[in-house]
């Protein structure tokens, strides 16, 4: 079976994630979009591992899951503190730093 | 079946001596976490300081040991390359790390404590926060976070596999995101900086990872040597490789702070606690630039003709944005952020050169730039008024009349950034520019020289502001720091001068170190 479908799906997921980060204003949604981009990369890694016939891609996917979990911990902590001090998780509301 | 699978399993080969600097710092970070858990609050800070400095000292010893024994080789199943460049960058990062740790330890500058919030979890302006401040609590968790970030930075330029590089990237970034949000003063700004740094950082590392996936799909290996071999053999699927290489480079260029991927840097530089800004600005740039050069030279070296024009364009954009937008800044930390964008552009000249001279020039440049940057931010942390740090340029007017010594030291750092002869910045720029010129990038060098001249204007503007304006009520004053910051200011100023007058030993070191293993 052709792996093209999987790679195409991963590219679509990655693009949706990237557009999500750039357009959504809620920090949590933007962050979810980033996670989607990471998972798109995972899908691509696993599909390419099948194409290439070795396990590297699958091992990479495991590492990425762990790293993504660590990133969630840090990211949600930061978003939580911002939400508690401003009562808003909107990226547009965080606008004190500018020229 | 099961037995056959087991017997074909090759045990990975680790040479722990070569990995020692990285492992020691991570071990120190874990000890530091345990200290958080088991040592009484009153003694925690002093124990953490001892653990941190001891760790850095032992790790530096391990780097020196690797250097004197000339240990080289690719370890851990092709994931970690110890070569001249890696050893030298590790040494530089540890020196910058010691200077950064000294700034972290400073407690006399702010009457309420160190530069970090007493409890990062307490709401800004709440009565909880006030209580914690009055009780003199300190967020000592910054020390383990600092050590984890430092360990990631040591691993980053030595990683010779896209997966290792990704993990190192995250290990160095995640603690920095957290620490950026922990400033004691102006906490809303600090938290906002952390949010922006985090979202944009995670976004760029997702690009890095997807790029790594595409490169893996093309080359069938995440190993740099394997990618280079595939690149020399294969001719199909070039598009996928180029897109992947571009994405990988975007992830790294973000960390280096090259325009147009620099948007985070002014906000984070301004909002983050100043000791962290100094450490991060210097050490992240050194580590990420080392990683960028390794990827470009070793893994993607075969596709040089494809990426060189892009590097040219990025170098020009970076120098232009850094100098032109930098002139318009009214905040000293933002100004230094744009200065770092311009410096990233100058450093890209070395990548564009893609030669041994370019590599050794950029090693020297990174060492001197890192030291000067930590020194500059150390001085910034001392210039204060009643509300905390006076980073607005208006408060710096007349500072030279009020405290000529500190203003003089800061002027020295600015001259080094500008690349005036007899400072280390001049030699660094000269080494990088001449390497680029030798490789035929003359137009780029001409643009770089013009950009340095324009950049010189905005550094000199600050010097004029400090020394040729009368001190007024609004002029901030320089706080007398404890020994920690004094050592940092003294050492960085001395190195900036000495490396400008007697650069040869370090230049020789960089020239001998400039090798990449594949």
Coordinates of C-alpha atoms in Angstrom, one line a residue:
Chain A
X1 CA 0.0 0.0 0.0
X2 CA 1.2 3.4 -0.8
X3 CA 2.5 5.6 2.0
X4 CA 1.7 8.7 0.1
X5 CA -1.7 8.9 1.7
X6 CA -0.1 9.0 5.2
X7 CA 2.5 11.6 4.3
X8 CA -0.2 13.7 2.7
X9 CA -2.4 13.4 5.8
X10 CA 0.5 14.5 8.0
X11 CA 1.2 17.5 5.8
X12 CA -2.5 18.5 6.0
X13 CA -2.5 18.1 9.8
X14 CA 0.8 20.1 10.0
X15 CA -0.7 22.9 7.9
X16 CA -3.9 23.0 9.9
X17 CA -1.8 23.2 13.1
X18 CA 0.4 26.0 11.7
X19 CA -2.6 28.0 10.5
X20 CA -4.2 27.4 13.9
X21 CA -1.2 28.9 15.8
X22 CA -1.2 31.9 13.5
X23 CA -4.9 32.7 13.6
X24 CA -6.4 31.5 16.9
X25 CA -6.3 34.1 19.7
X26 CA -6.7 31.8 22.7
X27 CA -3.3 30.7 24.0
X28 CA -4.7 27.2 24.8
X29 CA -6.0 26.7 21.3
X30 CA -2.8 28.0 19.8
X31 CA -0.9 25.6 22.0
X32 CA -3.2 22.7 21.0
X33 CA -2.4 23.6 17.4
X34 CA 1.3 23.3 18.2
X35 CA 0.7 19.8 19.6
X36 CA -1.1 18.9 16.4
X37 CA 2.0 20.0 14.4
X38 CA 4.1 17.7 16.6
X39 CA 1.7 14.8 16.1
X40 CA 1.7 15.4 12.3
X41 CA 5.5 15.1 12.5
X42 CA 5.1 11.8 14.4
X43 CA 2.7 10.5 11.7
X44 CA 5.3 11.4 9.0
X45 CA 8.1 9.8 11.0
X46 CA 6.2 6.5 11.4
X47 CA 5.1 6.5 7.7
X48 CA 8.6 7.1 6.6
X49 CA 9.9 4.4 8.9
X50 CA 7.6 2.0 7.1
X51 CA 8.8 3.2 3.7
X52 CA 12.5 3.1 4.7
X53 CA 12.1 -0.3 6.4
X54 CA 13.8 0.7 9.6
X55 CA 12.8 1.5 13.2
X56 CA 14.4 4.9 13.6
X57 CA 11.2 6.8 12.8
X58 CA 9.1 4.8 15.2
X59 CA 11.6 5.4 18.0
X60 CA 11.7 9.1 17.2
X61 CA 7.9 9.1 17.6
X62 CA 8.3 7.8 21.2
X63 CA 10.8 10.5 22.0
X64 CA 8.6 13.2 20.6
X65 CA 5.6 12.0 22.7
X66 CA 7.7 12.4 25.8
X67 CA 9.0 15.8 24.8
X68 CA 5.5 16.9 23.9
X69 CA 4.3 15.8 27.3
X70 CA 7.1 17.8 29.0
X71 CA 6.1 20.8 26.8
X72 CA 2.5 20.5 27.9
X73 CA 3.6 20.7 31.6
X74 CA 5.6 23.9 31.0
X75 CA 3.1 25.4 28.6
X76 CA 0.0 24.9 30.7
X77 CA 1.9 26.2 33.7
X78 CA 2.7 29.4 31.9
X79 CA -0.8 29.8 30.5
X80 CA -2.3 29.2 33.9
X81 CA -0.2 31.9 35.6
X82 CA -1.1 34.4 32.8
X83 CA -4.8 33.4 33.1
X84 CA -4.8 33.9 36.9
X85 CA -3.2 37.3 36.8
X86 CA -5.1 38.7 33.9
X87 CA -8.3 36.6 33.8
X88 CA -7.8 36.0 30.1
X89 CA -5.9 33.5 28.1
X90 CA -6.1 35.6 24.9
X91 CA -2.8 36.2 23.1
X92 CA -4.1 39.6 22.0
X93 CA -4.7 40.8 25.6
X94 CA -1.0 40.2 26.4
X95 CA 0.2 43.4 24.8
X96 CA 2.3 45.2 27.4
X97 CA 5.5 44.5 25.6
X98 CA 5.8 46.6 22.4
X99 CA 7.6 49.5 20.9
Chain B
X1 CA 13.0 -16.5 16.9
X2 CA 13.2 -14.6 20.2
X3 CA 16.8 -15.7 20.7
X4 CA 17.8 -14.7 17.1
X5 CA 16.3 -11.2 17.7
X6 CA 18.3 -10.9 20.9
X7 CA 21.6 -12.0 19.5
X8 CA 21.3 -9.6 16.6
X9 CA 20.8 -6.7 19.0
X10 CA 23.9 -4.6 19.2
X11 CA 24.6 -3.0 22.6
X12 CA 25.1 0.7 22.1
X13 CA 28.7 1.9 22.7
X14 CA 29.1 4.7 25.1
X15 CA 32.4 6.4 25.9
X16 CA 31.4 8.1 29.1
X17 CA 34.5 10.2 29.3
X18 CA 33.6 12.0 26.1
X19 CA 30.0 12.4 27.3
X20 CA 31.2 13.5 30.7
X21 CA 30.6 17.3 30.5
X22 CA 27.0 16.9 29.5
X23 CA 26.3 14.0 32.0
X24 CA 27.9 15.9 34.9
X25 CA 25.7 18.9 34.3
X26 CA 22.6 16.8 34.1
X27 CA 23.7 14.9 37.3
X28 CA 24.2 18.2 39.0
X29 CA 20.7 19.3 37.9
X30 CA 19.2 16.2 39.4
X31 CA 21.1 16.7 42.7
X32 CA 19.8 20.3 42.6
X33 CA 16.2 19.0 42.3
X34 CA 16.9 16.7 45.3
X35 CA 18.2 19.7 47.3
X36 CA 14.9 21.5 46.6
X37 CA 13.1 18.5 48.1
X38 CA 15.2 17.7 51.1
X39 CA 17.1 20.8 52.3
X40 CA 15.5 23.3 54.7
X41 CA 14.3 26.5 53.1
X42 CA 16.7 28.7 55.0
X43 CA 19.8 26.8 53.7
X44 CA 18.5 26.0 50.3
X45 CA 19.9 29.0 48.5
X46 CA 23.5 28.6 49.7
X47 CA 23.4 24.8 49.1
X48 CA 22.0 25.4 45.6
X49 CA 24.8 27.9 44.8
X50 CA 27.5 25.5 46.0
X51 CA 26.0 22.6 43.9
X52 CA 25.7 24.8 40.8
X53 CA 29.2 26.2 40.9
X54 CA 30.7 22.8 41.8
X55 CA 28.8 21.2 38.9
X56 CA 30.0 23.8 36.4
X57 CA 33.6 23.5 37.7
X58 CA 33.7 19.7 37.4
X59 CA 32.1 19.9 34.0
X60 CA 34.7 22.4 32.9
X61 CA 37.4 20.1 34.2
X62 CA 35.9 17.3 32.0
X63 CA 35.9 19.6 29.0
X64 CA 39.6 20.5 29.7
X65 CA 40.4 16.9 30.1
X66 CA 38.8 16.1 26.7
X67 CA 40.6 19.0 25.2
X68 CA 44.1 18.2 26.5
X69 CA 43.7 14.5 25.6
X70 CA 42.4 15.5 22.2
X71 CA 39.5 13.1 22.5
X72 CA 37.4 13.0 19.4
X73 CA 34.8 10.6 18.1
X74 CA 31.2 9.9 17.4
X75 CA 29.5 8.3 20.4
X76 CA 26.2 6.8 21.5
X77 CA 25.3 5.1 18.2
X78 CA 26.0 8.2 16.1
X79 CA 24.0 10.6 18.3
X80 CA 26.8 12.6 19.9
X81 CA 29.9 14.0 18.2
X82 CA 32.8 15.2 20.2
X83 CA 35.2 17.1 18.0
X84 CA 37.2 20.3 18.3
X85 CA 34.2 22.6 17.7
X86 CA 32.0 20.7 20.2
X87 CA 34.7 20.9 22.9
X88 CA 35.4 24.5 22.3
X89 CA 31.7 25.5 22.3
X90 CA 31.1 23.5 25.5
X91 CA 34.0 25.3 27.2
X92 CA 32.6 28.7 26.1
X93 CA 29.1 27.8 27.2
X94 CA 30.4 26.8 30.6
X95 CA 32.3 30.0 31.0
X96 CA 29.2 32.0 30.1
X97 CA 27.2 29.7 32.4
X98 CA 29.4 30.5 35.4
X99 CA 29.0 34.3 34.7
X100 CA 25.2 33.8 34.4
X101 CA 25.1 31.8 37.6
X102 CA 27.0 34.6 39.4
X103 CA 24.3 37.0 38.2
X104 CA 21.6 34.6 39.4
X105 CA 23.2 34.6 42.8
X106 CA 23.2 38.4 43.2
X107 CA 21.0 39.4 46.1
X108 CA 22.1 42.9 47.1
X109 CA 20.9 44.8 44.0
X110 CA 17.2 44.5 44.8
X111 CA 16.5 45.4 48.4
X112 CA 13.7 42.7 48.5
X113 CA 15.9 39.8 47.4
X114 CA 17.3 38.3 44.1
X115 CA 16.0 39.0 40.6
X116 CA 13.3 36.3 40.7
X117 CA 9.8 36.3 42.2
X118 CA 9.6 35.1 45.8
X119 CA 6.9 32.6 44.6
X120 CA 6.2 32.5 40.9
X121 CA 2.8 31.0 41.6
X122 CA 1.6 33.9 43.8
X123 CA -0.6 36.4 41.9
X124 CA 1.2 39.6 41.1
X125 CA 0.2 42.3 43.6
X126 CA -1.6 39.9 45.9
X127 CA -1.3 39.8 49.6
X128 CA 0.3 36.4 49.3
X129 CA 3.1 37.8 47.2
X130 CA 3.6 40.6 49.8
X131 CA 3.8 38.0 52.6
X132 CA 6.3 35.9 50.7
X133 CA 8.4 39.0 49.9
X134 CA 8.4 40.1 53.6
X135 CA 9.3 36.6 54.7
X136 CA 12.3 36.8 52.4
X137 CA 11.4 33.7 50.4
X138 CA 13.3 32.9 47.3
X139 CA 12.3 30.8 44.3
X140 CA 15.3 28.5 44.5
X141 CA 13.9 26.3 41.8
X142 CA 15.7 28.6 39.3
X143 CA 18.9 26.7 40.1
X144 CA 17.9 23.2 38.9
X145 CA 16.1 24.9 35.9
X146 CA 19.4 26.8 35.2
X147 CA 21.4 23.6 35.3
X148 CA 19.0 21.7 33.0
X149 CA 19.1 24.5 30.5
X150 CA 22.9 24.5 30.7
X151 CA 23.0 20.7 30.1
X152 CA 20.8 21.1 27.0
X153 CA 23.1 23.8 25.7
X154 CA 26.2 21.6 26.1
X155 CA 24.4 18.8 24.2
X156 CA 23.0 21.0 21.5
X157 CA 26.2 21.8 19.5
X158 CA 27.5 18.3 20.0
X159 CA 24.3 16.5 18.7
X160 CA 24.9 14.9 15.4
X161 CA 21.5 13.3 15.0
X162 CA 18.3 15.2 14.3
X163 CA 16.5 13.4 17.2
X164 CA 19.2 14.2 19.7
X165 CA 19.3 17.7 18.5
X166 CA 15.5 18.0 18.9
X167 CA 15.7 16.7 22.5
X168 CA 18.6 19.0 23.3
X169 CA 16.6 21.9 21.9
X170 CA 13.7 21.2 24.1
X171 CA 15.8 20.5 27.2
X172 CA 17.5 23.9 26.8
X173 CA 14.3 25.8 25.9
X174 CA 11.7 24.5 28.4
X175 CA 13.6 25.8 31.5
X176 CA 14.2 29.1 29.8
X177 CA 10.5 29.6 29.0
X178 CA 9.7 29.1 32.7
X179 CA 12.5 31.3 34.1
X180 CA 11.5 34.1 31.7
X181 CA 8.2 34.4 33.6
X182 CA 9.8 34.6 37.0
X183 CA 10.9 38.2 37.3
X184 CA 10.5 39.8 40.8
X185 CA 9.5 43.2 39.4
X186 CA 7.1 44.0 36.6
X187 CA 5.7 40.5 36.8
X188 CA 3.0 41.0 34.2
X189 CA 5.6 41.9 31.6
X190 CA 7.6 38.9 32.6
X191 CA 4.7 36.5 32.4
X192 CA 3.8 37.9 29.0
X193 CA 7.4 37.4 27.8
X194 CA 7.2 33.8 29.0
X195 CA 4.0 33.2 27.1
X196 CA 5.3 34.7 23.9
X197 CA 8.6 32.9 24.2
X198 CA 6.8 29.7 24.8
X199 CA 4.2 29.8 22.0
X200 CA 6.7 31.0 19.4
X201 CA 9.4 28.6 20.7
X202 CA 7.1 25.6 20.6
X203 CA 5.9 26.7 17.1
X204 CA 9.4 26.8 15.8
X205 CA 10.4 23.5 17.3
X206 CA 7.4 21.9 15.6
X207 CA 8.8 23.2 12.4
X208 CA 12.2 21.8 13.3
X209 CA 10.6 18.4 14.0
X210 CA 8.5 18.3 10.8
X211 CA 11.6 19.2 8.8
X212 CA 13.5 16.4 10.5
X213 CA 10.7 14.0 9.5
X214 CA 10.9 15.1 5.9
X215 CA 14.7 14.8 5.9
X216 CA 14.4 11.4 7.4
X217 CA 11.9 10.4 4.7
X218 CA 14.4 11.5 2.1
X219 CA 17.6 10.2 3.6
X220 CA 16.3 7.1 5.5
X221 CA 18.4 8.3 8.5
X222 CA 18.3 11.0 11.1
X223 CA 22.0 10.8 11.5
X224 CA 24.0 13.7 10.0
X225 CA 26.6 11.4 8.4
X226 CA 23.7 9.3 7.0
X227 CA 22.0 12.4 5.6
X228 CA 25.2 13.6 4.0
X229 CA 25.8 10.2 2.4
X230 CA 22.2 10.0 1.1
X231 CA 22.6 13.6 -0.3
X232 CA 25.7 12.6 -2.3
X233 CA 24.0 9.5 -3.8
X234 CA 20.3 10.2 -4.3
X235 CA 18.8 12.4 -7.0
X236 CA 15.0 11.9 -6.5
X237 CA 12.7 13.6 -4.0
X238 CA 15.0 16.7 -3.9
X239 CA 11.9 18.9 -3.2
X240 CA 11.1 17.0 0.0
X241 CA 14.7 17.2 1.2
X242 CA 14.9 21.0 0.5
X243 CA 11.6 21.7 2.3
X244 CA 12.8 19.5 5.2
X245 CA 16.2 21.2 5.4
X246 CA 14.4 24.6 5.3
X247 CA 12.1 23.7 8.2
X248 CA 15.0 22.4 10.3
X249 CA 16.9 25.6 9.6
X250 CA 13.9 27.7 10.6
X251 CA 13.8 25.9 13.9
X252 CA 17.4 26.7 14.6
X253 CA 17.4 30.2 13.2
X254 CA 14.6 31.0 15.6
X255 CA 16.8 30.1 18.5
X256 CA 19.7 32.1 17.1
X257 CA 17.3 35.1 16.7
X258 CA 17.9 35.7 13.0
X259 CA 15.4 38.1 11.3
X260 CA 12.6 37.4 10.3
X261 CA 12.5 34.8 13.0
X262 CA 13.5 37.3 15.8
X263 CA 10.0 38.5 16.8
X264 CA 10.2 36.9 20.2
X265 CA 13.6 38.3 21.1
X266 CA 12.9 42.0 21.9
X267 CA 9.9 41.1 24.1
X268 CA 11.6 38.3 25.9
X269 CA 14.8 40.3 26.4
X270 CA 12.8 43.1 27.9
X271 CA 10.4 41.1 30.0
X272 CA 12.6 38.4 31.4
X273 CA 14.6 38.9 34.6
X274 CA 17.8 40.6 33.6
X275 CA 20.3 37.9 34.9
X276 CA 18.4 35.4 32.8
X277 CA 18.3 37.7 29.8
X278 CA 22.1 38.0 30.0
X279 CA 22.6 34.3 30.3
X280 CA 20.1 33.3 27.7
X281 CA 21.1 35.9 25.2
X282 CA 24.7 34.7 25.3
X283 CA 24.5 31.0 25.9
X284 CA 21.5 30.2 23.7
X285 CA 23.1 32.0 20.8
X286 CA 26.3 30.2 21.2
X287 CA 24.7 26.7 21.5
X288 CA 22.2 27.3 18.7
X289 CA 24.8 28.7 16.4
X290 CA 27.0 25.7 17.0
X291 CA 24.1 23.4 16.2
X292 CA 23.2 25.5 13.1
X293 CA 26.7 25.3 11.7
X294 CA 26.9 21.5 12.4
X295 CA 23.7 20.9 10.5
X296 CA 24.6 23.1 7.6
X297 CA 28.2 22.0 7.3
X298 CA 27.9 18.3 8.1
X299 CA 24.4 17.2 7.2
X300 CA 23.4 19.6 4.5
X301 CA 26.9 20.5 3.2
X302 CA 26.2 18.6 -0.1
X303 CA 23.3 20.9 -0.8
X304 CA 25.4 24.0 -0.2
X305 CA 24.5 25.6 -3.5
X306 CA 20.8 25.4 -2.6
X307 CA 21.0 27.0 0.8
X308 CA 23.8 29.5 0.4
X309 CA 21.6 32.2 -1.4
X310 CA 19.0 31.8 1.4
X311 CA 21.7 32.4 4.0
X312 CA 22.8 35.5 2.2
X313 CA 19.3 36.9 2.1
X314 CA 18.8 36.1 5.8
X315 CA 22.1 37.7 6.8
X316 CA 21.2 40.9 5.0
X317 CA 17.7 41.0 6.4
X318 CA 19.0 40.3 9.9
X319 CA 21.6 43.0 9.7
X320 CA 19.2 45.5 8.3
X321 CA 16.4 44.8 10.8
X322 CA 18.8 44.7 13.7
X323 CA 20.4 48.0 13.0
X324 CA 17.5 50.0 11.6
X325 CA 14.9 49.0 14.1
X326 CA 17.5 49.1 16.9
X327 CA 18.1 52.8 16.3
X328 CA 14.4 53.5 17.1
X329 CA 14.3 51.7 20.5
X330 CA 13.8 53.6 23.7
X331 CA 14.4 50.7 26.1
X332 CA 18.0 49.5 26.7
X333 CA 17.1 45.8 26.9
X334 CA 15.1 46.0 23.6
X335 CA 18.0 47.9 22.0
X336 CA 20.4 45.1 23.1
X337 CA 17.9 42.6 21.6
X338 CA 18.0 44.3 18.2
X339 CA 21.7 44.5 18.5
X340 CA 21.8 40.7 19.0
X341 CA 19.6 40.3 15.8
X342 CA 22.2 42.3 13.9
X343 CA 25.0 40.2 15.4
X344 CA 23.2 37.1 14.3
X345 CA 23.3 38.5 10.8
X346 CA 27.1 39.1 11.1
X347 CA 27.5 35.5 12.3
X348 CA 25.5 34.2 9.4
X349 CA 28.3 35.5 7.2
X350 CA 30.4 32.7 8.6
X351 CA 27.7 30.1 7.7
X352 CA 27.6 31.7 4.2
X353 CA 31.4 31.3 3.9
X354 CA 31.0 27.6 4.6
X355 CA 34.8 27.3 5.1
X356 CA 37.2 26.4 7.9
X357 CA 38.1 30.0 8.4
X358 CA 34.4 30.9 8.7
X359 CA 34.0 28.3 11.4
X360 CA 37.0 29.4 13.4
X361 CA 36.1 33.0 13.0
X362 CA 32.6 32.4 14.3
X363 CA 33.9 30.4 17.3
X364 CA 36.0 33.4 18.3
X365 CA 33.1 35.7 17.6
X366 CA 30.7 33.6 19.7
X367 CA 33.1 33.6 22.6
X368 CA 33.7 37.3 22.7
X369 CA 30.1 38.2 21.9
X370 CA 28.9 35.9 24.7
X371 CA 31.2 37.4 27.3
X372 CA 30.4 41.0 26.3
X373 CA 26.7 40.3 26.3
X374 CA 26.7 38.9 29.9
X375 CA 28.7 41.9 31.0
X376 CA 26.3 44.4 29.4
X377 CA 23.3 42.8 31.0
X378 CA 25.1 42.7 34.3
X379 CA 25.5 46.5 34.1
X380 CA 21.9 46.9 33.0
X381 CA 20.8 45.0 36.2
X382 CA 22.6 47.6 38.3
X383 CA 21.1 50.7 36.9
X384 CA 18.0 51.2 39.0
X385 CA 15.5 53.8 40.3
X386 CA 12.8 53.5 43.0
X387 CA 10.6 51.1 40.9
X388 CA 13.3 48.6 40.0
X389 CA 15.5 48.5 37.0
X390 CA 15.6 51.6 34.9
X391 CA 15.7 50.2 31.5
X392 CA 14.2 53.2 29.8
X393 CA 16.9 55.1 27.9
X394 CA 15.7 58.4 29.4
X395 CA 16.9 57.3 32.8
X396 CA 20.3 56.6 31.4
X397 CA 20.8 60.2 30.3
X398 CA 23.7 61.7 32.4
X399 CA 24.6 58.4 34.0
X400 CA 28.2 59.0 33.0
X401 CA 28.3 62.2 35.2
X402 CA 26.7 60.3 38.1
X403 CA 28.7 57.1 38.1
X404 CA 31.5 57.4 35.6
X405 CA 33.0 54.0 36.3
X406 CA 30.0 51.8 35.5
X407 CA 29.0 54.0 32.6
X408 CA 32.5 53.7 31.3
X409 CA 32.4 49.9 31.6
X410 CA 29.1 49.9 29.7
X411 CA 30.6 52.2 27.1
X412 CA 33.4 49.6 26.6
X413 CA 30.8 46.9 26.1
X414 CA 28.9 49.0 23.6
X415 CA 32.1 49.8 21.7
X416 CA 32.8 46.1 21.6
X417 CA 29.3 45.5 20.1
X418 CA 30.0 48.2 17.6
X419 CA 33.3 46.5 16.7
X420 CA 35.7 49.4 17.5
X421 CA 39.4 48.4 17.4
X422 CA 41.1 47.4 20.7
X423 CA 38.0 45.6 21.8
X424 CA 37.2 42.0 21.3
X425 CA 34.3 42.8 19.0
X426 CA 36.5 44.2 16.3
X427 CA 38.7 41.1 16.1
X428 CA 35.6 38.8 16.0
X429 CA 34.0 40.9 13.2
X430 CA 37.3 41.0 11.3
X431 CA 37.8 37.2 11.5
X432 CA 34.2 36.5 10.2
X433 CA 34.2 39.2 7.5
X434 CA 37.6 38.2 6.2
X435 CA 36.5 34.5 6.0
X436 CA 33.4 35.5 4.1
X437 CA 35.4 37.7 1.7
X438 CA 37.9 34.9 1.1
X439 CA 35.1 32.6 0.1
X440 CA 33.9 35.1 -2.5
X441 CA 31.0 36.7 -0.6
X442 CA 32.4 40.2 -1.2
X443 CA 29.1 42.0 -1.7
X444 CA 27.8 40.5 1.5
X445 CA 30.9 41.7 3.4
X446 CA 30.4 45.2 2.0
X447 CA 26.8 45.3 3.2
X448 CA 28.0 43.9 6.6
X449 CA 30.5 46.7 6.9
X450 CA 27.9 49.3 6.1
X451 CA 25.5 47.7 8.6
X452 CA 28.2 47.8 11.3
X453 CA 28.7 51.5 10.6
X454 CA 25.0 52.2 11.0
X455 CA 24.9 50.0 14.1
X456 CA 27.9 51.9 15.5
X457 CA 25.6 55.0 15.4
X458 CA 23.1 53.5 17.9
X459 CA 25.7 52.3 20.3
X460 CA 27.5 55.7 20.2
X461 CA 24.1 57.4 20.8
X462 CA 23.8 55.7 24.2
X463 CA 27.4 56.7 25.0
X464 CA 26.6 60.3 24.1
X465 CA 23.5 60.1 26.2
X466 CA 25.4 58.8 29.2
X467 CA 28.4 61.2 29.1
X468 CA 27.3 64.4 27.3
X469 CA 24.0 65.0 28.9
X470 CA 23.5 66.6 32.3
X471 CA 22.3 64.4 35.1
X472 CA 18.8 65.3 36.1
X473 CA 16.2 64.1 38.7
X474 CA 15.1 61.3 36.3
X475 CA 18.6 59.9 36.0
X476 CA 18.8 56.4 37.5
X477 CA 21.6 55.5 39.9
X478 CA 24.0 52.6 39.9
X479 CA 23.5 50.3 42.9
X480 CA 26.5 48.9 44.6
X481 CA 26.3 45.1 44.1
X482 CA 27.8 42.3 46.0
X483 CA 30.9 40.4 45.0
X484 CA 29.0 38.2 42.5
X485 CA 28.1 40.9 40.1
X486 CA 31.4 42.7 40.7
X487 CA 33.2 39.6 39.5
X488 CA 31.0 39.4 36.4
X489 CA 31.5 43.0 35.5
X490 CA 35.3 42.9 36.2
X491 CA 35.9 39.6 34.3
X492 CA 33.8 40.5 31.3
X493 CA 35.3 44.0 31.0
X494 CA 38.8 42.6 31.3
X495 CA 38.2 39.8 28.7
X496 CA 36.6 42.3 26.3
X497 CA 39.8 44.4 26.5
X498 CA 42.3 41.6 26.6
X499 CA 40.8 39.7 23.7
X500 CA 40.8 42.9 21.8
X501 CA 44.5 43.6 22.4
X502 CA 45.9 40.1 22.6
X503 CA 43.5 37.9 20.6
X504 CA 46.0 35.5 19.2
X505 CA 45.8 32.7 21.8
X506 CA 42.1 32.5 21.5
X507 CA 42.2 32.8 17.7
X508 CA 44.7 29.9 17.6
X509 CA 42.5 27.9 19.8
X510 CA 39.6 28.5 17.6
X511 CA 41.6 27.7 14.4
X512 CA 42.7 24.4 15.9
X513 CA 39.2 23.6 17.1
X514 CA 37.4 24.3 13.9
X515 CA 36.7 20.7 12.8
X516 CA 33.5 18.8 12.4
X517 CA 33.3 15.0 12.6
X518 CA 30.8 13.2 10.5

